[in-house]
mmCIF file of C-alpha atoms in Angstrom:
data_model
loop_
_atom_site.group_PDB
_atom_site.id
_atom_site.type_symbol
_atom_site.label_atom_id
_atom_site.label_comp_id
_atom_site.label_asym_id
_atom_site.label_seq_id
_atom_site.Cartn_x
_atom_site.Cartn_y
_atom_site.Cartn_z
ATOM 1 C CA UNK A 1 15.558 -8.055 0.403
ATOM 2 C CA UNK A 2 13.798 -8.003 3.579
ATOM 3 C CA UNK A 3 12.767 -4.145 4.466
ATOM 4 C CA UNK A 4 10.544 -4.772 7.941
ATOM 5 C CA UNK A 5 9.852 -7.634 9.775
ATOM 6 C CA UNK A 6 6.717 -7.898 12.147
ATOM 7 C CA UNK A 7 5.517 -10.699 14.924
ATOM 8 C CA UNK A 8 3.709 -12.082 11.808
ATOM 9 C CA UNK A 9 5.052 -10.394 8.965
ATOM 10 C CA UNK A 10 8.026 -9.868 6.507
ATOM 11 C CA UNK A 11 8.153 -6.373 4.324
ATOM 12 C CA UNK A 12 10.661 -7.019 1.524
ATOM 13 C CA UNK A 13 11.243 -4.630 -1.934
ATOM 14 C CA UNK A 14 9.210 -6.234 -4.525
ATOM 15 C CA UNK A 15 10.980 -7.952 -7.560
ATOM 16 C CA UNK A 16 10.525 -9.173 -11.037
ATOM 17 C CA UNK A 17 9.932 -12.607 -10.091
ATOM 18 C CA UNK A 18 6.987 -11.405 -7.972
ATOM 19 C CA UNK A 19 5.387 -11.234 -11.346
ATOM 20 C CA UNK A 20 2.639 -14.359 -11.621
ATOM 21 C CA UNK A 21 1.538 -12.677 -7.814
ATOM 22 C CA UNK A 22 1.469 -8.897 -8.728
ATOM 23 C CA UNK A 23 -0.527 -10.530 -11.409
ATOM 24 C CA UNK A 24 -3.083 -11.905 -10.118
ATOM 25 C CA UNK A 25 -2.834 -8.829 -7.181
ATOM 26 C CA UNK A 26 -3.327 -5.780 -9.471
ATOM 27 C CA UNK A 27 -7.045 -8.031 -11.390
ATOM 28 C CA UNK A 28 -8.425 -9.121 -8.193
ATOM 29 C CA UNK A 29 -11.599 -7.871 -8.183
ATOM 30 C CA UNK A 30 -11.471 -5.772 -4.705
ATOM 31 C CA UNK A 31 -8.092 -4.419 -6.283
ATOM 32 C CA UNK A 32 -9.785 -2.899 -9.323
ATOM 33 C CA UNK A 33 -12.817 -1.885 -7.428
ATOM 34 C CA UNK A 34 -11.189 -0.229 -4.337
ATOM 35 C CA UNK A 35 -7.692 0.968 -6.054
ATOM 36 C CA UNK A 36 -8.390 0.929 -9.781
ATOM 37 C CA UNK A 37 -7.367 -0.944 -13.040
ATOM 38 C CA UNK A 38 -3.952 -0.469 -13.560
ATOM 39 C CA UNK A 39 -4.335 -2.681 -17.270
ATOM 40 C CA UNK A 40 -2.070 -5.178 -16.533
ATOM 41 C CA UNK A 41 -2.969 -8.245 -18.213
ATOM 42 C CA UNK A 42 0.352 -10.190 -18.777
ATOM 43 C CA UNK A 43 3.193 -11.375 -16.655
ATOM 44 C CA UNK A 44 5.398 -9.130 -19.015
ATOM 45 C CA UNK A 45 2.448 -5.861 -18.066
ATOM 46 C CA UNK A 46 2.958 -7.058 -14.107
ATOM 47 C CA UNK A 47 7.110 -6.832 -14.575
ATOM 48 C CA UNK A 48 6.550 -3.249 -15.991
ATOM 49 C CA UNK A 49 4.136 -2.575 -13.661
ATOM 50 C CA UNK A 50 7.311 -3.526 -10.792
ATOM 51 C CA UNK A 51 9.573 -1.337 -12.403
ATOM 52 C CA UNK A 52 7.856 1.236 -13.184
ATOM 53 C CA UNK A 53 5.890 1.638 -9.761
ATOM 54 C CA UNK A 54 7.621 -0.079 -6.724
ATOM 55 C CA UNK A 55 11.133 -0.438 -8.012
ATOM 56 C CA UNK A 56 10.892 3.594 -9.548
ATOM 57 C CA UNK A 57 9.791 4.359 -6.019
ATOM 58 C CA UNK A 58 12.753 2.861 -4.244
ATOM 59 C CA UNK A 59 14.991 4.564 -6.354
ATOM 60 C CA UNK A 60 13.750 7.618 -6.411
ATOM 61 C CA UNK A 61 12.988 8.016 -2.525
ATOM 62 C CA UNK A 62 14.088 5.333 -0.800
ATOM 63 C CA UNK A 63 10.692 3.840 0.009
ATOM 64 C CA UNK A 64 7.784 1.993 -2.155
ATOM 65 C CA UNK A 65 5.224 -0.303 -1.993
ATOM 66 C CA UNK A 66 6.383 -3.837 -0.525
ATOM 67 C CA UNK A 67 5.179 -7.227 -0.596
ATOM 68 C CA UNK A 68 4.057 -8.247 2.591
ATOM 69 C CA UNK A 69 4.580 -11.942 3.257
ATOM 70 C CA UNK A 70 3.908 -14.520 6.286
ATOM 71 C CA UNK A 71 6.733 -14.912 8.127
ATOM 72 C CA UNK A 72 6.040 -18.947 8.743
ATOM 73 C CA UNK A 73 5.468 -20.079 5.099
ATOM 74 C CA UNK A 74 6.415 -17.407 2.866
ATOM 75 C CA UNK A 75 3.270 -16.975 1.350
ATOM 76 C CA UNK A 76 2.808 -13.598 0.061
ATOM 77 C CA UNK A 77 -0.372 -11.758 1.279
ATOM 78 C CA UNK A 78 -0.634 -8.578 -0.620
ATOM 79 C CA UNK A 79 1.770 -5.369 -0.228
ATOM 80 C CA UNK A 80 1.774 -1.950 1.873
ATOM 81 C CA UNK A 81 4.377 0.656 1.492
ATOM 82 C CA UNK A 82 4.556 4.389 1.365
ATOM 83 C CA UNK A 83 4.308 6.354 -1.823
ATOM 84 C CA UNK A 84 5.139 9.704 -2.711
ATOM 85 C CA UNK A 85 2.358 11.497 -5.201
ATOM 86 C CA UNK A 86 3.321 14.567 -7.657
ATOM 87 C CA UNK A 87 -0.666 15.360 -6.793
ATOM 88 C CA UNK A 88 -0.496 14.414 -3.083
ATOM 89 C CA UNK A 89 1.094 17.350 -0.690
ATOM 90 C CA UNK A 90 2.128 14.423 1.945
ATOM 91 C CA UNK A 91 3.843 10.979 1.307
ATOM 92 C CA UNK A 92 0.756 8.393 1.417
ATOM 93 C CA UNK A 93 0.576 4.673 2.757
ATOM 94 C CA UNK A 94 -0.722 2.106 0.056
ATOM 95 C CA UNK A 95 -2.001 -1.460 0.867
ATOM 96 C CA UNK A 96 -4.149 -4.065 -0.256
ATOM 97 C CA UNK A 97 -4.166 -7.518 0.825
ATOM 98 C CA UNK A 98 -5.728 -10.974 -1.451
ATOM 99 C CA UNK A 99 -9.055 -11.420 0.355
ATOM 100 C CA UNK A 100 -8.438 -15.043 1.519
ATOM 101 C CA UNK A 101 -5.943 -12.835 4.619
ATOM 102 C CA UNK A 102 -8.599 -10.487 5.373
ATOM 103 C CA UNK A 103 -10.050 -9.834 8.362
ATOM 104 C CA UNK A 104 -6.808 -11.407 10.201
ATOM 105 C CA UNK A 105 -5.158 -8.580 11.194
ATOM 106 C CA UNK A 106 -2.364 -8.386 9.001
ATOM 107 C CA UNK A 107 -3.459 -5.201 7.131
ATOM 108 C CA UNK A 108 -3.253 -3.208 10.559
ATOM 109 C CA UNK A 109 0.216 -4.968 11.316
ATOM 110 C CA UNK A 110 2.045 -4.117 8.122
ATOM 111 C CA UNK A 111 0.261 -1.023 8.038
ATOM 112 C CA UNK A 112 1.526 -0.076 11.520
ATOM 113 C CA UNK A 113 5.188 -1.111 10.591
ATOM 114 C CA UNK A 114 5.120 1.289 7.429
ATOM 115 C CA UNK A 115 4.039 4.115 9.170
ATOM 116 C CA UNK A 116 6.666 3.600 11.869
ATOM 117 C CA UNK A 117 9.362 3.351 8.875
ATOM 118 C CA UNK A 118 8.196 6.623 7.887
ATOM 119 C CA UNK A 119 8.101 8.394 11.034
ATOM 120 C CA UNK A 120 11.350 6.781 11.982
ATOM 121 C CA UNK A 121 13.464 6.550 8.746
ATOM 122 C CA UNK A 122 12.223 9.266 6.999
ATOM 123 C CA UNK A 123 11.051 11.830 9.477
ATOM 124 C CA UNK A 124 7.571 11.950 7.901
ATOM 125 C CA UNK A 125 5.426 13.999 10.571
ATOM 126 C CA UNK A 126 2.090 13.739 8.723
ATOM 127 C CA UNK A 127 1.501 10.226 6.363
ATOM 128 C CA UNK A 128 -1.507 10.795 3.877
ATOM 129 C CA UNK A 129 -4.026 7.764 2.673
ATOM 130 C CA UNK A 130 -6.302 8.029 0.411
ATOM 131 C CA UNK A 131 -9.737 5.459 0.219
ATOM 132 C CA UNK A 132 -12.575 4.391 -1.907
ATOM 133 C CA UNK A 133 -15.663 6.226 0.107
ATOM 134 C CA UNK A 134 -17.150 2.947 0.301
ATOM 135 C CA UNK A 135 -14.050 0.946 1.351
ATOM 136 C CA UNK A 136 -15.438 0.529 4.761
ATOM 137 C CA UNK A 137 -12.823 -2.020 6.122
ATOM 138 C CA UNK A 138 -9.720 0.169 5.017
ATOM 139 C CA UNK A 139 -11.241 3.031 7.012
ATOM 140 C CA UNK A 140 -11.617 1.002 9.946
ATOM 141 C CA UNK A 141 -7.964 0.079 9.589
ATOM 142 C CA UNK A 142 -6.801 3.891 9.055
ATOM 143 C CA UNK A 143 -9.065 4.581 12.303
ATOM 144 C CA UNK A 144 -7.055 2.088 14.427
ATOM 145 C CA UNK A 145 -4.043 3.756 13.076
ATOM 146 C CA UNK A 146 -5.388 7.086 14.341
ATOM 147 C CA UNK A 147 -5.546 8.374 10.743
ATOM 148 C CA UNK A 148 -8.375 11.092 10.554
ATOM 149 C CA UNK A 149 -10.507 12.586 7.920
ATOM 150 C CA UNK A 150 -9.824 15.654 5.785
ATOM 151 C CA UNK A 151 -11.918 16.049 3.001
ATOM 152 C CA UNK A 152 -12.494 14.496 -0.108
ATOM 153 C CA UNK A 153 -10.227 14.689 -3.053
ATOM 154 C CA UNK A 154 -10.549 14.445 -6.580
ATOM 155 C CA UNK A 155 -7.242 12.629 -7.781
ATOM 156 C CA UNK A 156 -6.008 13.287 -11.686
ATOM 157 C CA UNK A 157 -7.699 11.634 -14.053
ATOM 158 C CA UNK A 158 -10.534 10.262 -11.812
ATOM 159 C CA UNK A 159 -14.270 10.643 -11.827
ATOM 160 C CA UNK A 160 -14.987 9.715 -8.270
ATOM 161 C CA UNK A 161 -14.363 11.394 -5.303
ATOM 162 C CA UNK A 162 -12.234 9.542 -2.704
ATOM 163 C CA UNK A 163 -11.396 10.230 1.012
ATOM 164 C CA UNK A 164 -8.298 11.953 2.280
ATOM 165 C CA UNK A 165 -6.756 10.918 5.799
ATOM 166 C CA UNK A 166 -4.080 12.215 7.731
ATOM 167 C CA UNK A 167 -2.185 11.160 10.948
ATOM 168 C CA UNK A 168 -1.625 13.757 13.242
ATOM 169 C CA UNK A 169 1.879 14.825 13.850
#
């Protein structure tokens, strides 16, 4: 079900038979190191991890993470999508992209349609994101955005600090 479309991009609610891609997604190594190991190991671990994070999400507020595919093939790239946190005050933007589509520009253009979503769909007046310290390319993206640092947080259950960004409203 197709959410937001882009010059380059389709947004669609992420599904069960995303599985074998939210798979491979959630081990990649720049996924476990940026974003964290979520302990999914199994195609049957990657289907709870669907309804238990994106699909709970759409129920629950109307919104979620997404996965983002290219509009001329199909070929799914990674997801984006806006998430709302018991231990975030503001609803947060989430992305993360397979490496082979880095550095392409498709992180800033699905980013860019999720936070327009939000603002225009939801009335969000301040979107949150939250970033490894040394995630240097995802703060460049947030930057472009015209996200700007807060502070650092310390989210439940971590050891590591991580940066807090806002948009201004």
């Amino acid at each position: 079900m197709k959410v937001l479309e882009t010059e380059r991009l389709v947004l669609r609610k992420i599904v069960r038979e995303d599985a074998p891609f939210i798979l491979g997604l959630l081990n990649e190594p720049s996924w476990v190191r940026f974003i964290g190991d979520r302990g999914v190991r199994t195609l049957e671990g990657a289907e709870d991890y669907i309804t238990n994070v994106p699909q709970a999400q759409y129920a629950r507020h109307g919104f979620g993470l997404y996965l983002v595919e290219r509009k001329s093939d199909g070929v799914p790239l990674g997801m984006s999508g806006l998430l709302k946190r018991d231990s975030l005050e503001h609803v947060d933007i989430g992305y993360a992209l397979m490496p082979a589509f880095w550095g392409q520009g498709y992180a800033l253009e699905a980013v860019s349609a999720v936070l327009e979503q939000g603002r225009r769909d939801y009335a969000l007046k301040r979107i949150a994101a939250i970033v490894s310290n040394d995630n240097a390319a995802s703060i460049k993206v947030l930057g472009k955005l015209g996200f700007q640092f807060e502070r650092h947080i310390l989210m439940p259950g971590a050891t590591e600090e991580i940066s807090l960004f806002l948009t201004r409203e």
